[in-house]
mmCIF file of C-alpha atoms in Angstrom:
data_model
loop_
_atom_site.group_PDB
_atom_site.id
_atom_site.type_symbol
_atom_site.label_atom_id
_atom_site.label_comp_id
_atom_site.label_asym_id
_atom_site.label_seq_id
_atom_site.Cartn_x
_atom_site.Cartn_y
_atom_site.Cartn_z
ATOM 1 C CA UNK A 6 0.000 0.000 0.000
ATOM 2 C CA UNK A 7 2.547 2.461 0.553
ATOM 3 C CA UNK A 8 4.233 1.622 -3.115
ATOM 4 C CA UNK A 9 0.403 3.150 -4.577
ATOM 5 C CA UNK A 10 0.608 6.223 -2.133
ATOM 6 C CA UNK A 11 3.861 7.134 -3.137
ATOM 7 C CA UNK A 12 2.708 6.484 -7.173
ATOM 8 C CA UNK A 13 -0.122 8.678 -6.209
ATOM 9 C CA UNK A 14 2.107 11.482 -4.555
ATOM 10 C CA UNK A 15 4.617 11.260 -7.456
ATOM 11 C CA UNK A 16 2.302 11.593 -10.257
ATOM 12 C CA UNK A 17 0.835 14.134 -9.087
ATOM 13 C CA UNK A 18 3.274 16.192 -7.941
ATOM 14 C CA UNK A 19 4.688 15.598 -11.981
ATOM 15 C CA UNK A 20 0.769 16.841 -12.966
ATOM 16 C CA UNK A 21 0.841 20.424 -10.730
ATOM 17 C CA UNK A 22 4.368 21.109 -12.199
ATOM 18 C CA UNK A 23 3.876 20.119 -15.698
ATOM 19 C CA UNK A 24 0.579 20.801 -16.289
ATOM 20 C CA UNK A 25 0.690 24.590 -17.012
ATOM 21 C CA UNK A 26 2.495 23.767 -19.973
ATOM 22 C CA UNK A 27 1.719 20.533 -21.163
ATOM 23 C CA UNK A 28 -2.173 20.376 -20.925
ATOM 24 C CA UNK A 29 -1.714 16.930 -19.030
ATOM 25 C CA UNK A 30 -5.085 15.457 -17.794
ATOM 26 C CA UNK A 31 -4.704 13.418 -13.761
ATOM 27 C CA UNK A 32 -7.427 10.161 -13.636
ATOM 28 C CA UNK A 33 -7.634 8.813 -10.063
ATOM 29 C CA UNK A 34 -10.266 5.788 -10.626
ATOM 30 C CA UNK A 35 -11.619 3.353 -8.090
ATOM 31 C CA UNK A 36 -13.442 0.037 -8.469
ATOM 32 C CA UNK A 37 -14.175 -3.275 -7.959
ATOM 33 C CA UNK A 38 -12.680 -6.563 -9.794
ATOM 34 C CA UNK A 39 -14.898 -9.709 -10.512
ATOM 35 C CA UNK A 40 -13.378 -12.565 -12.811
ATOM 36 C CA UNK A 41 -11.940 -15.770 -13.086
ATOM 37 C CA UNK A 42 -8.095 -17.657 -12.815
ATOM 38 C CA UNK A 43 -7.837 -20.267 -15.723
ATOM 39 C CA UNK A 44 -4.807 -22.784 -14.925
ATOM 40 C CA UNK A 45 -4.623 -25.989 -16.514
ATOM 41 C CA UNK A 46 -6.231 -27.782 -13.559
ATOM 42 C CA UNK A 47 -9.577 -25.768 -12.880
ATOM 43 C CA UNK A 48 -10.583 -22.322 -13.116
ATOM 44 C CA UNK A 49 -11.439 -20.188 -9.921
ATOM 45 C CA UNK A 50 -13.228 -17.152 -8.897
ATOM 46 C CA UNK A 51 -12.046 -14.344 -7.500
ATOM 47 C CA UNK A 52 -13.478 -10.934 -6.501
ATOM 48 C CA UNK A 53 -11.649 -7.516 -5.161
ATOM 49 C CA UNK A 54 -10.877 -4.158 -5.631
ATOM 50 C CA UNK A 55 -8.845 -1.490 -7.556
ATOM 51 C CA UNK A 56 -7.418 1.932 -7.408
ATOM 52 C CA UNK A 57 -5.828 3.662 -10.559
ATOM 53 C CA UNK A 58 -4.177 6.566 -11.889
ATOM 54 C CA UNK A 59 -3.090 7.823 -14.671
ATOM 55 C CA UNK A 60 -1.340 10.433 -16.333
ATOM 56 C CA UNK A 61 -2.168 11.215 -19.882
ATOM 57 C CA UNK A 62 -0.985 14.151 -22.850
ATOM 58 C CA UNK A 63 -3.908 15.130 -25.332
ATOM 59 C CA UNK A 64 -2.488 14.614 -28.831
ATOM 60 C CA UNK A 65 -4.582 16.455 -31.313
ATOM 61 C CA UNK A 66 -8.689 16.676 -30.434
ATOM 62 C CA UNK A 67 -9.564 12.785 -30.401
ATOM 63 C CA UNK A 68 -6.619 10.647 -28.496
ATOM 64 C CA UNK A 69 -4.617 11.152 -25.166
ATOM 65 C CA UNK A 70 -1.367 9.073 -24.214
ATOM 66 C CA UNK A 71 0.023 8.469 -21.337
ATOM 67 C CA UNK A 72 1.517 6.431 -17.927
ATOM 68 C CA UNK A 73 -0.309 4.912 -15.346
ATOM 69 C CA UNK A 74 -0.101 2.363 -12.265
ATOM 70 C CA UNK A 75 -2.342 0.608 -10.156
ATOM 71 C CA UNK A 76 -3.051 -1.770 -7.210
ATOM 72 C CA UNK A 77 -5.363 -4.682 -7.942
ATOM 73 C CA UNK A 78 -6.278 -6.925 -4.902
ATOM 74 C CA UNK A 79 -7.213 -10.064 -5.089
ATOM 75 C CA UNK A 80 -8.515 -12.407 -1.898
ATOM 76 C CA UNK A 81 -4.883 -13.735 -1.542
ATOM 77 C CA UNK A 82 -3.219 -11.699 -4.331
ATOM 78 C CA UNK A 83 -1.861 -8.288 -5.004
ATOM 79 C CA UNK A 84 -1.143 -6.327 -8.207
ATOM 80 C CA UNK A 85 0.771 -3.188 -9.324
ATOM 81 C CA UNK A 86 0.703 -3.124 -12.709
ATOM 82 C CA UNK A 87 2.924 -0.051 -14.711
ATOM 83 C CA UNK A 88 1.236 0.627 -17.977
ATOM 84 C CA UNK A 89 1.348 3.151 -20.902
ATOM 85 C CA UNK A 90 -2.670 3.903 -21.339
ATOM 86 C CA UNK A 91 -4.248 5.364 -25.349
ATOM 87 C CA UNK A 92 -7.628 7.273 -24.756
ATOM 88 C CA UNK A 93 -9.384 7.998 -27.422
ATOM 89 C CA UNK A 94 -12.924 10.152 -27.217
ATOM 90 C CA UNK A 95 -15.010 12.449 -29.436
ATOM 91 C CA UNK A 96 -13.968 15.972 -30.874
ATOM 92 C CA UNK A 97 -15.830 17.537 -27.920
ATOM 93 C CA UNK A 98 -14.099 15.851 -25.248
ATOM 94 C CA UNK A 99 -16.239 17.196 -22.250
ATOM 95 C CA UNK A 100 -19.940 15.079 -22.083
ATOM 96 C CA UNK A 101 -18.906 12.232 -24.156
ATOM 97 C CA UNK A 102 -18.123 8.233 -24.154
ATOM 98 C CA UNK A 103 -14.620 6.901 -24.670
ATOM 99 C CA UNK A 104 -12.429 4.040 -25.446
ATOM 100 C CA UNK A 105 -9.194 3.288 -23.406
ATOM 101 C CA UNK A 106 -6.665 0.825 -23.555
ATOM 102 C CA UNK A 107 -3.543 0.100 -21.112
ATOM 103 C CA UNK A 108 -0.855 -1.866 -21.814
ATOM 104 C CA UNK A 109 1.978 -3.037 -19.257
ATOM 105 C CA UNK A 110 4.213 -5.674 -17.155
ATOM 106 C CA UNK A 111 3.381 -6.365 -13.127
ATOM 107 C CA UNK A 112 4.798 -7.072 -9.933
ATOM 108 C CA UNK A 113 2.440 -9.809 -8.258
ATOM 109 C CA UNK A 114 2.469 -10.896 -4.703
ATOM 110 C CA UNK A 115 0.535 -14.104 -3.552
ATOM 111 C CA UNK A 116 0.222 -14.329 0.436
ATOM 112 C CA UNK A 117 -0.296 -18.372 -0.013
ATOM 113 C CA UNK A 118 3.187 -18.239 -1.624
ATOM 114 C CA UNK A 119 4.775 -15.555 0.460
ATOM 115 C CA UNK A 120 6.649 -18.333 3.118
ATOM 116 C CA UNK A 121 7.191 -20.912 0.312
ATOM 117 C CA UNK A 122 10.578 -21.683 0.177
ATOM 118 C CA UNK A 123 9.559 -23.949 -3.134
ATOM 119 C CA UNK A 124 7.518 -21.345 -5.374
ATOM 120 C CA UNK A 125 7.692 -18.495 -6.945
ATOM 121 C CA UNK A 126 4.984 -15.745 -7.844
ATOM 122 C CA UNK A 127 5.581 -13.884 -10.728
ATOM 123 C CA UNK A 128 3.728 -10.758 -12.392
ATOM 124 C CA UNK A 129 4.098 -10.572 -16.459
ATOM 125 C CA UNK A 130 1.607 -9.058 -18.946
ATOM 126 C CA UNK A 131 -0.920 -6.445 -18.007
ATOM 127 C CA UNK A 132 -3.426 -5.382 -20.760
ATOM 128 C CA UNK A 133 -6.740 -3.812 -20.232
ATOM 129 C CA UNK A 134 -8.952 -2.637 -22.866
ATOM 130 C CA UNK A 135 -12.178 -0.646 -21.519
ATOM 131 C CA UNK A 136 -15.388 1.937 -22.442
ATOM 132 C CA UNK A 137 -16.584 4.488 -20.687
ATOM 133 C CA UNK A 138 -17.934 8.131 -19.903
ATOM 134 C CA UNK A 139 -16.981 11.024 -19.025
ATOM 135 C CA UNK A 140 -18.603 13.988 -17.312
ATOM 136 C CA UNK A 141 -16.908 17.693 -17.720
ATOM 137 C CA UNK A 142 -17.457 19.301 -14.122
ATOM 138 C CA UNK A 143 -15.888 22.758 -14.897
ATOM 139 C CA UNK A 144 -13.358 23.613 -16.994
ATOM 140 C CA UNK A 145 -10.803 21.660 -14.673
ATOM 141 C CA UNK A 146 -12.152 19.000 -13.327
ATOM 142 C CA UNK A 147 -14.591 15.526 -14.504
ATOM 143 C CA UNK A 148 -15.959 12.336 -13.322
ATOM 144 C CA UNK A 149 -15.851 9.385 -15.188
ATOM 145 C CA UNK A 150 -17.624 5.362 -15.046
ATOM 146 C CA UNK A 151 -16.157 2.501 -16.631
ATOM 147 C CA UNK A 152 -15.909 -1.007 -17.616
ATOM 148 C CA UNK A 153 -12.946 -2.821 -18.574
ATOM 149 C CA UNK A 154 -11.664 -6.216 -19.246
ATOM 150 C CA UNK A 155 -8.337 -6.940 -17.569
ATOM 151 C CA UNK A 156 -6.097 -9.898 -18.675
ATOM 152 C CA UNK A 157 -3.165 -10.528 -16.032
ATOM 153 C CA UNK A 158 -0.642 -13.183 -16.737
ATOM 154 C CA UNK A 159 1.282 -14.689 -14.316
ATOM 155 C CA UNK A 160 4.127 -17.406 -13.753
ATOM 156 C CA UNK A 161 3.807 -20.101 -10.816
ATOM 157 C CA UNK A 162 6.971 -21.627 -10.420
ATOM 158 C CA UNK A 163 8.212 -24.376 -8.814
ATOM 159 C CA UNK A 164 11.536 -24.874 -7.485
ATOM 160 C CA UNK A 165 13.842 -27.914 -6.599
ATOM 161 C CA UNK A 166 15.840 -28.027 -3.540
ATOM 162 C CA UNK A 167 18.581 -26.665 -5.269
ATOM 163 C CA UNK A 168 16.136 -23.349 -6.118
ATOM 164 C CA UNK A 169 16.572 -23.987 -9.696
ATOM 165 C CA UNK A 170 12.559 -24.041 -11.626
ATOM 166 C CA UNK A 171 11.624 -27.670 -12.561
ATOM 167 C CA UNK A 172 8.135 -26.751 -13.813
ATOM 168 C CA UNK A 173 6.502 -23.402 -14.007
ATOM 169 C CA UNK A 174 2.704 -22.962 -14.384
ATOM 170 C CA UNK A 175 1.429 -19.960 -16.510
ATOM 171 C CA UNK A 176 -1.604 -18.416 -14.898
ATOM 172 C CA UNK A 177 -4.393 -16.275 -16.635
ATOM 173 C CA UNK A 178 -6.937 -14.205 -14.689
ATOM 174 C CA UNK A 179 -9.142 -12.818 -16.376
ATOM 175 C CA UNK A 180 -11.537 -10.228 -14.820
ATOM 176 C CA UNK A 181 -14.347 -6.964 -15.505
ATOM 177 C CA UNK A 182 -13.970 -4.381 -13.625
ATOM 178 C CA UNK A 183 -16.543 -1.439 -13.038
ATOM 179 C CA UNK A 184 -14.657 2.053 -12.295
ATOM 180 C CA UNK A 185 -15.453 5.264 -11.003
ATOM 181 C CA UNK A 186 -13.002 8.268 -11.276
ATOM 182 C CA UNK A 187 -12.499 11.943 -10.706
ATOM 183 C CA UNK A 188 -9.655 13.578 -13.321
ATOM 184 C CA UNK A 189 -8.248 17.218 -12.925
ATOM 185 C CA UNK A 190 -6.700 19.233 -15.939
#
């Protein structure tokens, strides 16, 4: 928790200094997970929560690009994904839907595999495609609702006495997320 606070703090202390020149847009989103882990055993359910933000550079009237990072949790498993992030939205950005997509590699933490002196827990792709709307406040700050799909990978391995990987599981969860955000200009 303290690695998202001080993500938080950093990007946006990077927004107030840059953003009288720059035109960069701040999205702090919130929201819960629901989805499913697909191994090659059995898939499982899992439910949680999310917090998000992002940091993004209008280029031209219909697309934004940018960097983000977030903290995905998981029942027994925790997330911060680093991610670049492509918005794209109507001419008349203020009032209107819009597509995002966020692209990025993960550190993962499993508390089941924590103590394991056996297995190692390991974050790899991030991607998360999504819809949404936003809602132009004034001329500096919006709300915004979304859905997205978010694919994590992740590697399970398992280790010999001699810590060297005899087999390693690749992991999929798949989940939807609904997310609510405030962003500042």
């Amino acid at each position: 928790m303290k690695q998202i606070i001080t993500l938080l703090l950093v990007f946006m202390s990077f927004n107030l200094a840059y953003s009288q020149n720059a035109q960069l847009n701040t999205q702090i989103e919130v929201g819960g997970l629901r989805g499913i882990q697909l191994s090659k055993t059995f898939p499982i359910l899992k439910s949680g929560a999310l917090a998000e933000i992002s940091v993004t550079k209008s280029l031209g009237d219909y697309v934004q690009l940018g960097v983000g990072a977030a903290y995905l949790q998981l029942e027994s498993e925790e997330f911060i994904p680093l991610f670049l992030q492509c918005r794209a939205h109507k001419k008349n950005q203020s009032n209107s839907p819009y597509f995002t997509t966020s692209i990025g590699y993960t550190k993962a933490r499993n508390s089941d595999f924590e103590n394991a002196i056996y297995n190692n827990y390991i974050g790899k792709v991030y991607f998360s495609p999504g819809i949404g709307y936003y809602y132009q406040i004034n001329e500096k700050w919006g709300l915004s609702a979304g859905l997205s799909y978010i694919m994590q990978k992740v590697d399970l391995e398992h280790l010999n006495t001699n810590g060297q990987v005899y087999h390693t599981e690749s992991l999929t969860l798949d989940l939807i997320s609904f997310k609510v955000g405030i962003s500042f200009h």
